[in-house]
Amino acid sequence: MSQKSYYTKTSLEKFKKELDILETKERKAISDKISQAMAQGDLSENAEYHAAKEEQTILEMKIAKLKDEIAHAKIIDETQINTQSVSLLTKVKIKNQQTGKMVSYKLVPAKEANIKEGSLSIESPIGSGLLNKKVGDLAHINVPAGTLIFEILEIGL
């Protein structure tokens, strides 16, 4: 059994669309490949058949995992987010105390993280180290390169 995962409504809809594509188009495409390979005769030495069956197994595992994820998903109500402290779905502006560099991140569930787009997983060392901090607080975060110190400058949505 999977644990609860937190998603925005938009992200959950994206997963549902992906599941629909996998269950309809992808399943049909693999089924067609298997049928074509079976039509070639002897299956014991039919590489196309074995490759298609392996592809089918991988697809079914992907579908099962996605179904489990959706079944245990909890939608986050973005209107109920408190911006008094850093939490899931807040945008935080921080200043690295060693370098003076300022950067902003939106803290998101791990599956939605994309550092290039400015979204940081709450499960990452920096993301988890910023949780529950307030404006003006210093966050001492241990990373593989040592300890980083960030000042919380702003918290918003």
C-alpha positions as MATLAB code, in Angstrom:
seq = 'MSQKSYYTKTSLEKFKKELDILETKERKAISDKISQAMAQGDLSENAEYHAAKEEQTILEMKIAKLKDEIAHAKIIDETQINTQSVSLLTKVKIKNQQTGKMVSYKLVPAKEANIKEGSLSIESPIGSGLLNKKVGDLAHINVPAGTLIFEILEIGL';
ca = [
       0.000    0.000    0.000;
       1.275    3.401   -0.943;
       1.434    6.353    1.408;
      -0.485    9.555    0.730;
       1.105   11.842   -1.825;
       0.208   15.507   -2.064;
      -0.600   17.162   -5.380;
      -2.150   20.282   -6.757;
      -5.396   19.722   -8.643;
      -3.584   20.540  -11.911;
      -0.874   17.945  -11.305;
      -3.365   15.246  -10.409;
      -5.305   15.941  -13.610;
      -2.042   15.598  -15.550;
      -1.469   12.160  -14.001;
      -5.026   11.102  -14.856;
      -4.533   12.153  -18.496;
      -1.253   10.236  -18.628;
      -2.994    7.157  -17.226;
      -5.736    7.447  -19.835;
      -3.157    7.588  -22.648;
      -1.297    4.577  -21.260;
      -4.491    2.546  -20.859;
      -5.897    3.365  -24.274;
      -3.337    4.329  -26.919;
      -0.217    2.674  -25.496;
      -1.961   -0.568  -24.567;
      -3.498   -0.805  -28.036;
      -0.167   -0.103  -29.742;
       1.559   -2.874  -27.809;
      -1.341   -5.255  -28.389;
      -1.007   -4.582  -32.132;
       2.738   -5.296  -31.957;
       2.077   -8.604  -30.205;
      -0.565   -9.570  -32.775;
       1.772   -8.765  -35.669;
       4.609  -10.739  -34.090;
       2.305  -13.725  -33.453;
       1.299  -13.715  -37.107;
       4.937  -14.426  -38.016;
       4.680  -17.956  -36.675;
       7.013  -19.748  -34.235;
       7.007  -17.687  -31.011;
       9.909  -19.484  -29.329;
      12.490  -17.696  -31.486;
      10.470  -14.616  -32.381;
      12.454  -11.612  -31.059;
       9.695   -9.137  -31.972;
       7.158  -11.101  -29.942;
       9.391  -11.326  -26.862;
      10.274   -7.619  -27.088;
       6.595   -6.672  -27.368;
       5.680   -8.893  -24.398;
       8.424   -7.276  -22.320;
       7.195   -3.841  -23.382;
       3.681   -4.895  -22.334;
       4.926   -5.979  -18.897;
       6.689   -2.645  -18.364;
       3.594   -0.730  -19.481;
       1.323   -2.678  -17.122;
       3.693   -2.007  -14.212;
       3.674    1.705  -15.089;
      -0.143    1.708  -15.229;
      -0.427   -0.082  -11.876;
       1.986    2.361  -10.234;
       0.138    5.378  -11.630;
      -3.243    3.979  -10.518;
      -1.866    3.446   -7.012;
      -0.453    6.972   -6.966;
      -3.804    8.457   -8.038;
      -5.757    6.301   -5.573;
      -3.651    7.572   -2.668;
      -3.350   11.176   -3.839;
      -4.444   14.020   -1.634;
      -5.230   17.329   -3.300;
      -3.797   20.392   -1.630;
      -6.220   23.279   -1.261;
      -4.052   26.208   -2.285;
      -6.496   28.684   -0.726;
      -5.716   27.267    2.732;
      -1.948   27.797    2.601;
      -0.513   29.933    5.386;
       2.308   32.211    4.244;
       3.494   33.020    7.764;
       6.056   30.219    7.459;
       7.584   28.188    4.652;
       5.389   25.227    3.718;
       4.314   23.129    0.777;
       3.362   25.314   -2.235;
       4.747   28.525   -0.789;
       7.224   30.550   -2.781;
      10.234   31.529   -0.720;
      12.949   34.049   -1.497;
      16.205   33.201    0.243;
      19.669   34.697    0.490;
      22.771   32.530    0.729;
      24.697   34.027    3.651;
      28.087   32.857    2.325;
      27.730   34.146   -1.258;
      25.082   36.857   -0.928;
      23.191   35.286   -3.850;
      19.401   35.523   -3.697;
      17.093   32.978   -5.253;
      13.382   32.115   -5.150;
      11.854   28.646   -5.072;
       8.366   27.258   -4.912;
       8.270   24.251   -2.581;
       6.407   21.388   -4.198;
       5.860   17.631   -3.800;
       8.797   15.554   -5.043;
       7.041   14.443   -8.239;
       6.409   18.058   -9.268;
       9.933   19.355   -8.638;
      11.772   21.008  -11.519;
      14.716   23.138  -10.452;
      14.951   24.753  -13.913;
      11.428   26.101  -13.419;
      12.152   27.207   -9.859;
      10.237   24.452   -8.092;
      12.063   22.605   -5.351;
      11.037   19.338   -3.698;
      10.123   19.545   -0.018;
      11.993   16.249    0.314;
      15.297   17.694   -0.939;
      17.860   18.789    1.667;
      17.294   22.490    0.961;
      13.512   22.151    0.643;
      13.128   20.248    3.899;
      15.592   22.592    5.621;
      13.446   25.605    4.733;
      10.159   24.136    5.996;
       8.502   25.981    8.896;
      10.994   28.876    8.789;
       9.656   32.436    8.996;
      10.814   35.669    7.362;
      14.089   36.723    8.992;
      14.989   33.192   10.147;
      18.288   31.592    9.216;
      18.164   28.044    7.889;
      21.310   25.980    8.478;
      21.142   23.186    5.906;
      23.545   20.274    5.638;
      24.319   19.310    2.050;
      27.066   17.028    0.714;
      29.366   20.041    0.220;
      28.932   21.198    3.835;
      26.509   23.465    5.663;
      24.690   26.217    3.800;
      23.077   29.116    5.626;
      20.079   30.822    4.058;
      18.172   33.835    5.320;
      14.436   33.754    4.613;
      13.618   37.073    2.904;
      10.041   36.597    1.649;
       7.276   33.999    1.757;
       4.316   34.116   -0.579;
       2.190   32.147   -3.022;
];
